[in-house]
Coordinates of C-alpha atoms and ligand atoms in Angstrom, one line a residue:
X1 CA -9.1 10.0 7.7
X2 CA -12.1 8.9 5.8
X3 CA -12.8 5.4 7.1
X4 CA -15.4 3.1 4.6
X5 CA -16.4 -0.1 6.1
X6 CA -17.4 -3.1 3.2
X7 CA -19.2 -6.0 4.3
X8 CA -16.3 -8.4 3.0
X9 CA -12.7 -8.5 1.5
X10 CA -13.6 -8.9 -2.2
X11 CA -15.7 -5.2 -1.7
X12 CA -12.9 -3.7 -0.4
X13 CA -10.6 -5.0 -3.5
X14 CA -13.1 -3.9 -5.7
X15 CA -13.2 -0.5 -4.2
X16 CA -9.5 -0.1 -4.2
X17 CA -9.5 -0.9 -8.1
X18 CA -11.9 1.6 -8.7
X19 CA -9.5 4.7 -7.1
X20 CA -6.4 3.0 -8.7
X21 CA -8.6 2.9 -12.3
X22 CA -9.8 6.6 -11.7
X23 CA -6.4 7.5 -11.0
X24 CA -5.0 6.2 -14.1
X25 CA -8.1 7.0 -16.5
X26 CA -7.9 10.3 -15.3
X27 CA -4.0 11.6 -15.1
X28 CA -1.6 11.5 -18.2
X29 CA 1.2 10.2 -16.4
X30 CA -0.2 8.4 -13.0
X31 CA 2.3 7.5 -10.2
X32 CA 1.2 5.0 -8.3
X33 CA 2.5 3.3 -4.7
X34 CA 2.3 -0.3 -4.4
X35 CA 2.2 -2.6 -1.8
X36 CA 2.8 -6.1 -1.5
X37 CA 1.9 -9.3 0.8
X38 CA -1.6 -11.2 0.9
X39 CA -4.1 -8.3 1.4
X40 CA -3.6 -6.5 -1.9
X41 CA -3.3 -9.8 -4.2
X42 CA -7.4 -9.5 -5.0
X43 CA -6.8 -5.8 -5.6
X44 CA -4.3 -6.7 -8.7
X45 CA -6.9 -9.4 -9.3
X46 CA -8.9 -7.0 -9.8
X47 CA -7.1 -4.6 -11.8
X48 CA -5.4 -7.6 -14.2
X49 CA -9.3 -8.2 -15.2
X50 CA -10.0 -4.6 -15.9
X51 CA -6.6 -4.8 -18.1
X52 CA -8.6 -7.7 -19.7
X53 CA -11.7 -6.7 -20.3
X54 CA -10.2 -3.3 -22.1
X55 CA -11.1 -1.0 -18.9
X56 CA -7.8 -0.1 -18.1
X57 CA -4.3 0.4 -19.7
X58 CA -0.8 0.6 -17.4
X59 CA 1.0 1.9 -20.6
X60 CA 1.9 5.8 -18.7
X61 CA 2.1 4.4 -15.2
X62 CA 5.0 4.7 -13.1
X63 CA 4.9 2.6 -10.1
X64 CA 7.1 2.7 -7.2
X65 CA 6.9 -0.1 -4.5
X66 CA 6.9 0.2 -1.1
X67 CA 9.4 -1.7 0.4
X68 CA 12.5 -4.9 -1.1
X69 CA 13.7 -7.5 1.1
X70 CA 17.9 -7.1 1.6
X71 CA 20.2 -10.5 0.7
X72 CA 17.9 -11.8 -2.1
X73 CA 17.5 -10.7 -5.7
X74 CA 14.7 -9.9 -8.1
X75 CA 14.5 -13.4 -9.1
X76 CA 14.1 -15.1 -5.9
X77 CA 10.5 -16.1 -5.4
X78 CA 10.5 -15.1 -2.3
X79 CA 11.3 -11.3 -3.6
X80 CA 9.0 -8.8 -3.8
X81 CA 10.2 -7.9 -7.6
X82 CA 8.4 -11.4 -8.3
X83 CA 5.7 -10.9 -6.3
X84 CA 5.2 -7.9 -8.3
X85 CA 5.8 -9.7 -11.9
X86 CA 3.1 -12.8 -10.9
X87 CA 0.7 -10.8 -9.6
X88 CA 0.5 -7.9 -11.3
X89 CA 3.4 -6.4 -13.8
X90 CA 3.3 -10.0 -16.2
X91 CA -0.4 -9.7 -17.0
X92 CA -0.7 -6.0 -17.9
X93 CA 0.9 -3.9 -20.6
X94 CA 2.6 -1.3 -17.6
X95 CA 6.8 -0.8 -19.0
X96 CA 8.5 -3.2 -16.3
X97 CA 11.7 -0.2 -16.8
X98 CA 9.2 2.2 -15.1
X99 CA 8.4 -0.4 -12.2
X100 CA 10.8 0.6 -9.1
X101 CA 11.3 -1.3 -6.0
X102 CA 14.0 0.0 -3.1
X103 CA 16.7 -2.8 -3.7
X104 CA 20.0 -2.5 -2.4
X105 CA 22.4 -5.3 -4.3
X106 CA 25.5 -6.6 -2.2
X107 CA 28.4 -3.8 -2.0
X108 CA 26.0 -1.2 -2.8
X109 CA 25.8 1.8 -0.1
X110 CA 22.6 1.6 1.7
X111 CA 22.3 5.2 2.4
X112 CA 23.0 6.0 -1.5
X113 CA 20.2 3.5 -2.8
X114 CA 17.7 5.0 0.3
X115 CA 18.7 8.3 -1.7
X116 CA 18.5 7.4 -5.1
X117 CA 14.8 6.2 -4.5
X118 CA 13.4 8.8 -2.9
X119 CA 14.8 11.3 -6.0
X120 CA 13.7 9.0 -8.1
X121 CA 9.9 9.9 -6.9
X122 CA 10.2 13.4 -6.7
X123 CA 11.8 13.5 -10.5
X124 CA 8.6 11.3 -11.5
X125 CA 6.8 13.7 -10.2
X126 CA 6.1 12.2 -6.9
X127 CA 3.5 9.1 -5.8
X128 CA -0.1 9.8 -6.8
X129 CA -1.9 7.2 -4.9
X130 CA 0.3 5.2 -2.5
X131 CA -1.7 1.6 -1.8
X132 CA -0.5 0.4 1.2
X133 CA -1.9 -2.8 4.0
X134 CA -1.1 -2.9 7.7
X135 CA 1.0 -5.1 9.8
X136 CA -0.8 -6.8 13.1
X137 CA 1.6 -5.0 15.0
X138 CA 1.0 -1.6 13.1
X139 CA 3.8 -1.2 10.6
X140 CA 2.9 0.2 7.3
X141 CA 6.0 -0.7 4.6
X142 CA 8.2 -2.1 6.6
X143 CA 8.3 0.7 9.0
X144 CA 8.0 -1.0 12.3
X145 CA 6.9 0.0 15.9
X146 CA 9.7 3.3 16.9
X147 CA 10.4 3.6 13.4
X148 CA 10.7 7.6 12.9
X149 CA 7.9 9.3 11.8
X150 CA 10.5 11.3 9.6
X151 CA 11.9 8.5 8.3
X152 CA 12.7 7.8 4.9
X153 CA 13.7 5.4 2.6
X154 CA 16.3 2.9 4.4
X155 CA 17.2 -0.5 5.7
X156 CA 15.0 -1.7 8.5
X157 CA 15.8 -4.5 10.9
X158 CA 12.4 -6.6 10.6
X159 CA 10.7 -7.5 14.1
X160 CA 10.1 -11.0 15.1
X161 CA 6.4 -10.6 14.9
X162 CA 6.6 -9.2 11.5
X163 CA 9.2 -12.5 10.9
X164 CA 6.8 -15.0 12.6
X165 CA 3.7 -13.1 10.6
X166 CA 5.6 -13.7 7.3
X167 CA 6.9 -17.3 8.3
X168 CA 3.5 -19.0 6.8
X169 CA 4.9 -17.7 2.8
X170 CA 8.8 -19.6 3.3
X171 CA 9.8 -23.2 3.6
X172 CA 11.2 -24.8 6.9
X173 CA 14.8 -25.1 5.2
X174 CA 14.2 -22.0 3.2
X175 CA 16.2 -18.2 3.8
X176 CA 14.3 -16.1 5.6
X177 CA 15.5 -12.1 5.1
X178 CA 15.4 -10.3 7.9
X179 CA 16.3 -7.2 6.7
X180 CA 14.5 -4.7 4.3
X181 CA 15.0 -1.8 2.7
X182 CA 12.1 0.2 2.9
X183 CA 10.0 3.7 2.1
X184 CA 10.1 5.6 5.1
X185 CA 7.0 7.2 6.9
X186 CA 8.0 10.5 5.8
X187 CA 7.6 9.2 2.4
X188 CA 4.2 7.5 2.8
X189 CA 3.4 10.9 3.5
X190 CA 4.6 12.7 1.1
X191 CA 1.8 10.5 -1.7
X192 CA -1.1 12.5 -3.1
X193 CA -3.5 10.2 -1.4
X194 CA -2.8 7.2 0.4
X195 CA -5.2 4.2 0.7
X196 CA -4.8 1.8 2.9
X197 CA -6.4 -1.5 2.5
X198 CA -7.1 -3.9 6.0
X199 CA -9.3 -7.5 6.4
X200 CA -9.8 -10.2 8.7
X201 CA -9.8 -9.9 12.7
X202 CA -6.0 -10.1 13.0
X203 CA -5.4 -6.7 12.3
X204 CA -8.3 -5.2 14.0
X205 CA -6.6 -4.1 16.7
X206 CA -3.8 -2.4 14.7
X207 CA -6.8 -0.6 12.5
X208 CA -8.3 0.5 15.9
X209 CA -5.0 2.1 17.1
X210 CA -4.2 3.1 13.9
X211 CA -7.8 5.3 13.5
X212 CA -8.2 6.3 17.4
X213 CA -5.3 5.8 18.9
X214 CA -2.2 8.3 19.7
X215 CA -0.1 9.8 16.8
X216 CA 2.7 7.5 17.9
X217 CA 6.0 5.7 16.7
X218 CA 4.8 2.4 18.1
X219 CA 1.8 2.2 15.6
X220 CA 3.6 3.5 12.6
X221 CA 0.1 3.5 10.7
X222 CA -1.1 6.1 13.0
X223 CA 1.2 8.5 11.2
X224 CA -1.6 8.9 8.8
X225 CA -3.7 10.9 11.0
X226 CA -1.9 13.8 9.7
X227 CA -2.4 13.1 6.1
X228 CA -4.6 15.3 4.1
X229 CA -6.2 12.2 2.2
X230 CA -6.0 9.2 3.6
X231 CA -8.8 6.4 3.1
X232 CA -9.0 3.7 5.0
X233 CA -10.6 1.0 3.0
X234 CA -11.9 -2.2 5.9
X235 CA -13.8 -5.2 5.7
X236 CA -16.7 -5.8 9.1
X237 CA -13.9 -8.0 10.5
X238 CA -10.9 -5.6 10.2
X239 CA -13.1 -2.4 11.3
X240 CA -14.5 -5.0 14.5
X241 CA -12.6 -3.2 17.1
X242 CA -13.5 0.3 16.1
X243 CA -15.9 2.0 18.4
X244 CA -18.6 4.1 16.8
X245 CA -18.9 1.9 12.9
X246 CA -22.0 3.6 12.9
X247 CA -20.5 7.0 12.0
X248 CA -18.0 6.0 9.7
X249 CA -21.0 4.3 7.8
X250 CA -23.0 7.0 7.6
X251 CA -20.4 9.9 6.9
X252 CA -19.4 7.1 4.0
X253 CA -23.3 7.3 2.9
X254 CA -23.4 11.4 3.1
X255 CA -19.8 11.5 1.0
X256 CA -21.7 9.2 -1.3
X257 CA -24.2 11.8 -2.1
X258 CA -21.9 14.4 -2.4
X259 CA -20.7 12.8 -4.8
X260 CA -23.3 11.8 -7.1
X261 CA -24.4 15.7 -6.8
X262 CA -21.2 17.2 -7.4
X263 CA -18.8 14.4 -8.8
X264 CA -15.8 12.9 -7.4
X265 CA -13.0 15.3 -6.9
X266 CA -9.8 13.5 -6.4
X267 CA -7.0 16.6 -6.5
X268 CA -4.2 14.4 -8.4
Ligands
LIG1 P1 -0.6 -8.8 4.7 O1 0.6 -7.8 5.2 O2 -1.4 -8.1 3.7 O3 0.1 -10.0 4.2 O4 -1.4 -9.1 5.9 C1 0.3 -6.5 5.3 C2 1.5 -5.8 5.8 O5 2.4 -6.4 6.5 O6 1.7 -4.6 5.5

């Protein structure tokens, strides 16, 4: 894991932009994972002004998202399809018929759609760079705590903390989904690189267990300690609970000149 602590959220967007802009600047056909909920909203902020400013062009990119609430459609607000569309897909020129999200419409077989999304990343050539934030209790997609760490793309039963976490974004008399279809763990794995963006001291704990604690079910995020490249992107307040910053900063200052000597090699 290569963990880089920034001194505040909008660093850590604007780092995140620069690996998704060298991703797509540099591959023919990028694949790219993406994540939604209120972490990764300055990242497309980000990469919206880049699109602006002439830096950066979605036209080849294939994205796949990670996870679809179950019992709403893509043009619920509450979706993650919209989510998508204001926040990112509406203000750059990507083709919204290579955006994919793991829906599952009523009388469609869960275990079929689960199916038909995962070979729908391999036959794009699988994910590239898979952006992902962290739940407070751990859960990376909507893979929650005991979720398999061979799981793949399927309905999951939301927890309450996950439901009380979300509550803030839905009206009082508003539907709440409690289900989700999402990627699995196996999945998350399967992504080139991975890069997982975490801010603010709520989820300082789950970035501690998540970097130092056991390879375990019950933090779902701590599944990335077996992946070849995963970077954990964190502002001071996230990385708060980590013992030994001191290290991470300075490995992070030592890649850097490795880096300036030799280049960045990113093995898409
Ligand atoms: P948040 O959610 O960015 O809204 O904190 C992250 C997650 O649940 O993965």
């Amino acid at each position: 894991m290569q963990v880089i602590i920034f001194d505040d959220a909008q660093q850590v967007a604007k780092s995140a932009a620069e690996w998704v802009a060298e991703l797509i600047n540099k591959k023919s056909n990028p694949v790219l994972g993406l994540a939604t909920g209120s972490t990764p909203i300055s990242l497309y902020k980000e990469l919206v002004n880049k699109h602006k400013t002439g830096e950066l062009s979605f036209s080849n990119t294939t994205s796949f998202n990670l996870d679809e609430y179950l019992g709403i459609d893509g043009t619920n607000e509450q979706s993650y399809r919209h989510f998508m569309n204001e926040n990112l897909f509406d203000h750059v020129d990507i083709d919204k018929s290579k955006t994919f999200l793991p829906t599952c419409n009523q009388g469609e077989n869960p275990r079929e759609q689960g199916l038909a999304y995962e070979d729908r990343i391999v036959q794009a050539g699988g994910v590239d760079l898979q952006i992902l934030g962290i739940g407070a209790n751990g859960h990376i997609g909507f893979n929650e705590p005991t979720s398999s760490l061979a799981s793949r793309t399927r309905i999951k039963t939301l927890t309450q903390q996950t439901l009380d976490d979300n509550s803030r974004l839905f009206a009082a008399d508003e539907f709440q989904p409690t289900l989700a279809m999402t990627m699995g763990i196996a999945t998350i794995l399967d992504a080139r690189y991975v890069l997982l963006m975490a801010t603010g001291k709520n989820k300082a704990k789950a970035v501690k267990d998540m970097v130092t604690g056991a390879l375990s079910a019950v933090c779902p995020a701590s599944s990335l300690q077996l992946h070849e490249n995963a970077i954990i992107l964190l502002d001071k307040e996230a990385a708060s609970e980590l013992d030994d910053q001191e290290y991470y900063l300075w490995a992070d200052k030592q890649n850097c000149k490795i880096n300036l000597e030799f280049g960045l090699y990113h093995n898409y």
